[in-house]
Amino acid sequence: MSISAQQRGIARCTECGKLSHLPELGHDATAACPRCNTALNFRKPQSLQRSWAYTIAATALMIPANILPILTVISFGQGDPDTIMSGVVKLWVADLQAIAVIVFIASIAVPVLKLVILVILMLVVQCQLPLSRQQCTILYRFIHFIGRWSMLDLFMISILVTLVHLGNIATVESGPAATAFAAVVVLTLFAANSFDPRLIWDLDND
């Protein structure tokens, strides 16, 4: 059976990454990194509480992000606001299936999947769900991998606004859902970064 760094009394600084032996530092709350003077802990303080808070907030904002208009294309004085899903449908009907799929994945599938995985990981730690350490590690790495695609939809909107404004035929106005969606992206990022993956290796299951 392998011995963890915590069992050996070794803590890693969250700022500079230096490994320090806590028993030599007194094993108290004032233990600090000898290199950068950052407080040392075996695990991130209040990791689960912070992750739950960010995840719940992001989940709540997913509702306005998907039911409110995200942009309005005004052409010749006329235009209807579009939600994310209605925009996907219009792109699909307009024979732009590739773009429709990209928008759907980046705007709906990725944020929802990331939130679901975060909830699963936190429930595994708190409620001992039947998932192994290896499975949880794969899930944790996966949310960081897909997280880089979360802003793709906002990038596409920005490019569309810029391109349309180059001409005089139409204008594009962003809607309130764009703000909510950006908040979801930021909150899920904070939730993932607040979760301490070392909690996975404190589990008793293999």
PDB file of C-alpha atoms in Angstrom:
ATOM      1  CA  MET A   1       0.000   0.000   0.000  1.00  0.00           C
ATOM      2  CA  SER A   2       1.417   3.397  -0.986  1.00  0.00           C
ATOM      3  CA  ILE A   3       1.951   6.105   1.602  1.00  0.00           C
ATOM      4  CA  SER A   4       0.645   9.571   0.817  1.00  0.00           C
ATOM      5  CA  ALA A   5       2.554  12.804   1.310  1.00  0.00           C
ATOM      6  CA  GLN A   6       0.064  13.777   4.009  1.00  0.00           C
ATOM      7  CA  GLN A   7       0.843  10.610   5.938  1.00  0.00           C
ATOM      8  CA  ARG A   8       4.511  11.527   5.706  1.00  0.00           C
ATOM      9  CA  GLY A   9       3.737  15.020   6.981  1.00  0.00           C
ATOM     10  CA  ILE A  10       4.703  16.701   3.696  1.00  0.00           C
ATOM     11  CA  ALA A  11       2.690  19.610   2.311  1.00  0.00           C
ATOM     12  CA  ARG A  12       2.982  21.350  -1.056  1.00  0.00           C
ATOM     13  CA  CYS A  13       2.865  25.124  -1.245  1.00  0.00           C
ATOM     14  CA  THR A  14      -0.053  26.268  -3.397  1.00  0.00           C
ATOM     15  CA  GLU A  15       1.898  29.294  -4.643  1.00  0.00           C
ATOM     16  CA  CYS A  16       5.458  28.195  -5.437  1.00  0.00           C
ATOM     17  CA  GLY A  17       5.065  24.405  -5.321  1.00  0.00           C
ATOM     18  CA  LYS A  18       7.803  23.795  -2.738  1.00  0.00           C
ATOM     19  CA  LEU A  19       7.420  20.666  -0.608  1.00  0.00           C
ATOM     20  CA  SER A  20       7.801  21.231   3.115  1.00  0.00           C
ATOM     21  CA  HIS A  21       7.797  18.890   6.093  1.00  0.00           C
ATOM     22  CA  LEU A  22       5.108  20.169   8.438  1.00  0.00           C
ATOM     23  CA  PRO A  23       6.258  18.399  11.608  1.00  0.00           C
ATOM     24  CA  GLU A  24       9.478  20.396  11.421  1.00  0.00           C
ATOM     25  CA  LEU A  25       7.413  23.575  11.115  1.00  0.00           C
ATOM     26  CA  GLY A  26       5.415  22.866  14.246  1.00  0.00           C
ATOM     27  CA  HIS A  27       2.304  21.295  12.686  1.00  0.00           C
ATOM     28  CA  ASP A  28       0.270  24.387  13.616  1.00  0.00           C
ATOM     29  CA  ALA A  29      -1.974  26.815  11.775  1.00  0.00           C
ATOM     30  CA  THR A  30       0.851  29.300  11.355  1.00  0.00           C
ATOM     31  CA  ALA A  31       3.064  26.920   9.391  1.00  0.00           C
ATOM     32  CA  ALA A  32       4.353  28.786   6.345  1.00  0.00           C
ATOM     33  CA  CYS A  33       6.321  28.009   3.225  1.00  0.00           C
ATOM     34  CA  PRO A  34      10.005  28.758   3.841  1.00  0.00           C
ATOM     35  CA  ARG A  35      10.347  30.057   0.275  1.00  0.00           C
ATOM     36  CA  CYS A  36       7.359  32.420  -0.204  1.00  0.00           C
ATOM     37  CA  ASN A  37       5.825  32.532   3.299  1.00  0.00           C
ATOM     38  CA  THR A  38       2.438  31.258   2.090  1.00  0.00           C
ATOM     39  CA  ALA A  39       0.370  29.400   4.683  1.00  0.00           C
ATOM     40  CA  LEU A  40       0.808  25.646   4.323  1.00  0.00           C
ATOM     41  CA  ASN A  41      -2.032  23.133   4.450  1.00  0.00           C
ATOM     42  CA  PHE A  42      -2.267  19.481   3.532  1.00  0.00           C
ATOM     43  CA  ARG A  43      -5.483  20.271   1.632  1.00  0.00           C
ATOM     44  CA  LYS A  44      -7.031  23.484   0.315  1.00  0.00           C
ATOM     45  CA  PRO A  45      -9.032  25.090   3.149  1.00  0.00           C
ATOM     46  CA  GLN A  46     -12.809  24.946   2.533  1.00  0.00           C
ATOM     47  CA  SER A  47     -12.267  23.388  -0.868  1.00  0.00           C
ATOM     48  CA  LEU A  48     -15.634  21.633  -1.069  1.00  0.00           C
ATOM     49  CA  GLN A  49     -17.564  24.585   0.329  1.00  0.00           C
ATOM     50  CA  ARG A  50     -16.111  26.935  -2.278  1.00  0.00           C
ATOM     51  CA  SER A  51     -16.650  24.449  -5.104  1.00  0.00           C
ATOM     52  CA  TRP A  52     -20.268  23.865  -4.090  1.00  0.00           C
ATOM     53  CA  ALA A  53     -20.929  27.602  -3.890  1.00  0.00           C
ATOM     54  CA  TYR A  54     -19.491  28.286  -7.352  1.00  0.00           C
ATOM     55  CA  THR A  55     -21.212  25.242  -8.852  1.00  0.00           C
ATOM     56  CA  ILE A  56     -24.643  26.142  -7.446  1.00  0.00           C
ATOM     57  CA  ALA A  57     -24.269  29.741  -8.641  1.00  0.00           C
ATOM     58  CA  ALA A  58     -23.234  28.586 -12.126  1.00  0.00           C
ATOM     59  CA  THR A  59     -26.155  26.147 -12.275  1.00  0.00           C
ATOM     60  CA  ALA A  60     -28.588  28.912 -11.360  1.00  0.00           C
ATOM     61  CA  LEU A  61     -27.180  31.213 -14.046  1.00  0.00           C
ATOM     62  CA  MET A  62     -27.527  28.479 -16.671  1.00  0.00           C
ATOM     63  CA  ILE A  63     -31.282  29.206 -16.678  1.00  0.00           C
ATOM     64  CA  PRO A  64     -31.113  32.865 -17.815  1.00  0.00           C
ATOM     65  CA  ALA A  65     -28.157  32.023 -20.055  1.00  0.00           C
ATOM     66  CA  ASN A  66     -30.375  29.654 -22.040  1.00  0.00           C
ATOM     67  CA  ILE A  67     -33.832  31.267 -21.908  1.00  0.00           C
ATOM     68  CA  LEU A  68     -32.867  34.921 -22.400  1.00  0.00           C
ATOM     69  CA  PRO A  69     -31.764  36.319 -25.784  1.00  0.00           C
ATOM     70  CA  ILE A  70     -28.028  36.129 -26.347  1.00  0.00           C
ATOM     71  CA  LEU A  71     -27.928  38.342 -29.454  1.00  0.00           C
ATOM     72  CA  THR A  72     -30.107  40.177 -31.936  1.00  0.00           C
ATOM     73  CA  VAL A  73     -29.189  40.627 -35.598  1.00  0.00           C
ATOM     74  CA  ILE A  74     -30.879  43.749 -36.947  1.00  0.00           C
ATOM     75  CA  SER A  75     -31.049  43.895 -40.746  1.00  0.00           C
ATOM     76  CA  PHE A  76     -32.790  46.758 -42.556  1.00  0.00           C
ATOM     77  CA  GLY A  77     -34.353  47.868 -39.293  1.00  0.00           C
ATOM     78  CA  GLN A  78     -35.773  44.442 -38.443  1.00  0.00           C
ATOM     79  CA  GLY A  79     -34.513  41.640 -36.273  1.00  0.00           C
ATOM     80  CA  ASP A  80     -35.594  39.082 -33.711  1.00  0.00           C
ATOM     81  CA  PRO A  81     -33.643  38.223 -30.554  1.00  0.00           C
ATOM     82  CA  ASP A  82     -32.230  34.713 -30.424  1.00  0.00           C
ATOM     83  CA  THR A  83     -31.541  32.437 -27.510  1.00  0.00           C
ATOM     84  CA  ILE A  84     -28.644  29.983 -27.712  1.00  0.00           C
ATOM     85  CA  MET A  85     -30.920  27.119 -28.733  1.00  0.00           C
ATOM     86  CA  SER A  86     -32.907  29.124 -31.285  1.00  0.00           C
ATOM     87  CA  GLY A  87     -29.618  30.279 -32.793  1.00  0.00           C
ATOM     88  CA  VAL A  88     -28.491  26.660 -33.090  1.00  0.00           C
ATOM     89  CA  VAL A  89     -31.757  25.756 -34.810  1.00  0.00           C
ATOM     90  CA  LYS A  90     -31.487  28.665 -37.252  1.00  0.00           C
ATOM     91  CA  LEU A  91     -27.909  27.739 -38.108  1.00  0.00           C
ATOM     92  CA  TRP A  92     -28.968  24.137 -38.719  1.00  0.00           C
ATOM     93  CA  VAL A  93     -31.894  25.159 -40.939  1.00  0.00           C
ATOM     94  CA  ALA A  94     -29.592  27.497 -42.870  1.00  0.00           C
ATOM     95  CA  ASP A  95     -27.406  24.492 -43.810  1.00  0.00           C
ATOM     96  CA  LEU A  96     -24.659  25.550 -41.392  1.00  0.00           C
ATOM     97  CA  GLN A  97     -24.686  22.284 -39.503  1.00  0.00           C
ATOM     98  CA  ALA A  98     -20.993  22.362 -38.590  1.00  0.00           C
ATOM     99  CA  ILE A  99     -21.292  25.779 -36.945  1.00  0.00           C
ATOM    100  CA  ALA A 100     -24.562  24.732 -35.265  1.00  0.00           C
ATOM    101  CA  VAL A 101     -22.853  21.703 -33.730  1.00  0.00           C
ATOM    102  CA  ILE A 102     -19.904  23.812 -32.508  1.00  0.00           C
ATOM    103  CA  VAL A 103     -22.226  26.375 -30.901  1.00  0.00           C
ATOM    104  CA  PHE A 104     -24.326  23.636 -29.269  1.00  0.00           C
ATOM    105  CA  ILE A 105     -21.281  21.849 -27.855  1.00  0.00           C
ATOM    106  CA  ALA A 106     -19.555  25.019 -26.640  1.00  0.00           C
ATOM    107  CA  SER A 107     -22.652  26.760 -25.276  1.00  0.00           C
ATOM    108  CA  ILE A 108     -24.797  23.942 -23.873  1.00  0.00           C
ATOM    109  CA  ALA A 109     -23.042  20.576 -23.785  1.00  0.00           C
ATOM    110  CA  VAL A 110     -19.693  21.676 -22.317  1.00  0.00           C
ATOM    111  CA  PRO A 111     -21.030  23.850 -19.445  1.00  0.00           C
ATOM    112  CA  VAL A 112     -23.665  21.269 -18.453  1.00  0.00           C
ATOM    113  CA  LEU A 113     -21.190  18.389 -18.632  1.00  0.00           C
ATOM    114  CA  LYS A 114     -18.633  20.302 -16.604  1.00  0.00           C
ATOM    115  CA  LEU A 115     -21.168  21.101 -13.869  1.00  0.00           C
ATOM    116  CA  VAL A 116     -22.406  17.492 -13.763  1.00  0.00           C
ATOM    117  CA  ILE A 117     -18.868  16.132 -13.406  1.00  0.00           C
ATOM    118  CA  LEU A 118     -18.058  18.630 -10.653  1.00  0.00           C
ATOM    119  CA  VAL A 119     -21.172  17.586  -8.736  1.00  0.00           C
ATOM    120  CA  ILE A 120     -20.238  13.911  -9.150  1.00  0.00           C
ATOM    121  CA  LEU A 121     -16.696  14.503  -7.851  1.00  0.00           C
ATOM    122  CA  MET A 122     -17.917  16.428  -4.833  1.00  0.00           C
ATOM    123  CA  LEU A 123     -20.534  13.790  -4.048  1.00  0.00           C
ATOM    124  CA  VAL A 124     -17.872  11.090  -4.333  1.00  0.00           C
ATOM    125  CA  VAL A 125     -15.771  12.885  -1.724  1.00  0.00           C
ATOM    126  CA  GLN A 126     -18.661  13.709   0.585  1.00  0.00           C
ATOM    127  CA  CYS A 127     -20.993  10.728   0.136  1.00  0.00           C
ATOM    128  CA  GLN A 128     -18.544   8.004  -0.900  1.00  0.00           C
ATOM    129  CA  LEU A 129     -20.171   7.263  -4.245  1.00  0.00           C
ATOM    130  CA  PRO A 130     -18.908   3.999  -5.817  1.00  0.00           C
ATOM    131  CA  LEU A 131     -16.250   5.484  -8.082  1.00  0.00           C
ATOM    132  CA  SER A 132     -12.575   4.587  -7.892  1.00  0.00           C
ATOM    133  CA  ARG A 133      -9.741   7.065  -7.479  1.00  0.00           C
ATOM    134  CA  GLN A 134      -8.635   6.425 -11.046  1.00  0.00           C
ATOM    135  CA  GLN A 135     -12.114   7.133 -12.421  1.00  0.00           C
ATOM    136  CA  CYS A 136     -12.387  10.350 -10.429  1.00  0.00           C
ATOM    137  CA  THR A 137      -8.949  11.460 -11.606  1.00  0.00           C
ATOM    138  CA  ILE A 138      -9.972  10.913 -15.231  1.00  0.00           C
ATOM    139  CA  LEU A 139     -13.133  12.970 -14.674  1.00  0.00           C
ATOM    140  CA  TYR A 140     -11.157  15.764 -13.013  1.00  0.00           C
ATOM    141  CA  ARG A 141      -8.658  15.942 -15.869  1.00  0.00           C
ATOM    142  CA  PHE A 142     -11.524  15.848 -18.359  1.00  0.00           C
ATOM    143  CA  ILE A 143     -13.236  18.955 -16.947  1.00  0.00           C
ATOM    144  CA  HIS A 144      -9.967  20.873 -17.233  1.00  0.00           C
ATOM    145  CA  PHE A 145      -9.569  19.643 -20.812  1.00  0.00           C
ATOM    146  CA  ILE A 146     -13.055  20.693 -21.934  1.00  0.00           C
ATOM    147  CA  GLY A 147     -12.926  23.927 -19.950  1.00  0.00           C
ATOM    148  CA  ARG A 148     -10.778  25.575 -22.629  1.00  0.00           C
ATOM    149  CA  TRP A 149     -13.700  25.309 -25.079  1.00  0.00           C
ATOM    150  CA  SER A 150     -16.209  27.046 -22.806  1.00  0.00           C
ATOM    151  CA  MET A 151     -15.507  30.534 -24.161  1.00  0.00           C
ATOM    152  CA  LEU A 152     -15.762  29.488 -27.799  1.00  0.00           C
ATOM    153  CA  ASP A 153     -19.357  30.702 -28.147  1.00  0.00           C
ATOM    154  CA  LEU A 154     -18.530  34.165 -26.807  1.00  0.00           C
ATOM    155  CA  PHE A 155     -15.562  34.349 -29.173  1.00  0.00           C
ATOM    156  CA  MET A 156     -17.861  33.517 -32.083  1.00  0.00           C
ATOM    157  CA  ILE A 157     -20.306  36.229 -31.029  1.00  0.00           C
ATOM    158  CA  SER A 158     -17.477  38.770 -30.794  1.00  0.00           C
ATOM    159  CA  ILE A 159     -16.212  37.826 -34.257  1.00  0.00           C
ATOM    160  CA  LEU A 160     -19.749  38.010 -35.681  1.00  0.00           C
ATOM    161  CA  VAL A 161     -20.322  41.453 -34.171  1.00  0.00           C
ATOM    162  CA  THR A 162     -17.004  42.699 -35.576  1.00  0.00           C
ATOM    163  CA  LEU A 163     -17.645  41.321 -39.062  1.00  0.00           C
ATOM    164  CA  VAL A 164     -21.184  42.659 -39.270  1.00  0.00           C
ATOM    165  CA  HIS A 165     -20.140  46.090 -38.078  1.00  0.00           C
ATOM    166  CA  LEU A 166     -17.706  46.257 -40.989  1.00  0.00           C
ATOM    167  CA  GLY A 167     -20.683  46.652 -43.292  1.00  0.00           C
ATOM    168  CA  ASN A 168     -23.739  48.875 -43.334  1.00  0.00           C
ATOM    169  CA  ILE A 169     -26.368  46.196 -43.932  1.00  0.00           C
ATOM    170  CA  ALA A 170     -26.901  44.893 -40.407  1.00  0.00           C
ATOM    171  CA  THR A 171     -25.901  45.310 -36.791  1.00  0.00           C
ATOM    172  CA  VAL A 172     -25.599  42.826 -33.956  1.00  0.00           C
ATOM    173  CA  GLU A 173     -26.546  43.550 -30.372  1.00  0.00           C
ATOM    174  CA  SER A 174     -25.631  41.239 -27.513  1.00  0.00           C
ATOM    175  CA  GLY A 175     -28.372  40.249 -25.097  1.00  0.00           C
ATOM    176  CA  PRO A 176     -28.496  39.628 -21.334  1.00  0.00           C
ATOM    177  CA  ALA A 177     -27.837  35.913 -21.838  1.00  0.00           C
ATOM    178  CA  ALA A 178     -24.309  36.739 -23.008  1.00  0.00           C
ATOM    179  CA  THR A 179     -23.525  38.204 -19.579  1.00  0.00           C
ATOM    180  CA  ALA A 180     -25.108  35.240 -17.801  1.00  0.00           C
ATOM    181  CA  PHE A 181     -23.235  32.783 -20.004  1.00  0.00           C
ATOM    182  CA  ALA A 182     -19.911  34.538 -19.386  1.00  0.00           C
ATOM    183  CA  ALA A 183     -20.632  34.358 -15.649  1.00  0.00           C
ATOM    184  CA  VAL A 184     -21.318  30.619 -15.962  1.00  0.00           C
ATOM    185  CA  VAL A 185     -17.964  30.105 -17.692  1.00  0.00           C
ATOM    186  CA  VAL A 186     -16.103  32.055 -15.007  1.00  0.00           C
ATOM    187  CA  LEU A 187     -17.928  30.375 -12.116  1.00  0.00           C
ATOM    188  CA  THR A 188     -17.316  26.871 -13.466  1.00  0.00           C
ATOM    189  CA  LEU A 189     -13.648  27.778 -13.839  1.00  0.00           C
ATOM    190  CA  PHE A 190     -13.539  28.922 -10.208  1.00  0.00           C
ATOM    191  CA  ALA A 191     -15.399  25.783  -9.108  1.00  0.00           C
ATOM    192  CA  ALA A 192     -12.941  23.489 -10.872  1.00  0.00           C
ATOM    193  CA  ASN A 193      -9.932  25.372  -9.505  1.00  0.00           C
ATOM    194  CA  SER A 194     -11.372  25.442  -5.972  1.00  0.00           C
ATOM    195  CA  PHE A 195     -11.832  21.683  -5.883  1.00  0.00           C
ATOM    196  CA  ASP A 196      -8.778  20.012  -4.388  1.00  0.00           C
ATOM    197  CA  PRO A 197      -8.077  16.828  -6.407  1.00  0.00           C
ATOM    198  CA  ARG A 198      -6.020  15.480  -3.508  1.00  0.00           C
ATOM    199  CA  LEU A 199      -9.320  14.842  -1.726  1.00  0.00           C
ATOM    200  CA  ILE A 200      -9.871  12.066  -4.252  1.00  0.00           C
ATOM    201  CA  TRP A 201      -6.781  10.250  -3.001  1.00  0.00           C
ATOM    202  CA  ASP A 202      -8.021  10.471   0.585  1.00  0.00           C
ATOM    203  CA  LEU A 203     -10.833   8.088  -0.332  1.00  0.00           C
ATOM    204  CA  ASP A 204     -10.701   4.542   0.995  1.00  0.00           C
ATOM    205  CA  ASN A 205     -11.852   2.921  -2.244  1.00  0.00           C
ATOM    206  CA  ASP A 206      -9.493   1.893  -5.053  1.00  0.00           C
TER     207      ASP A 206
END
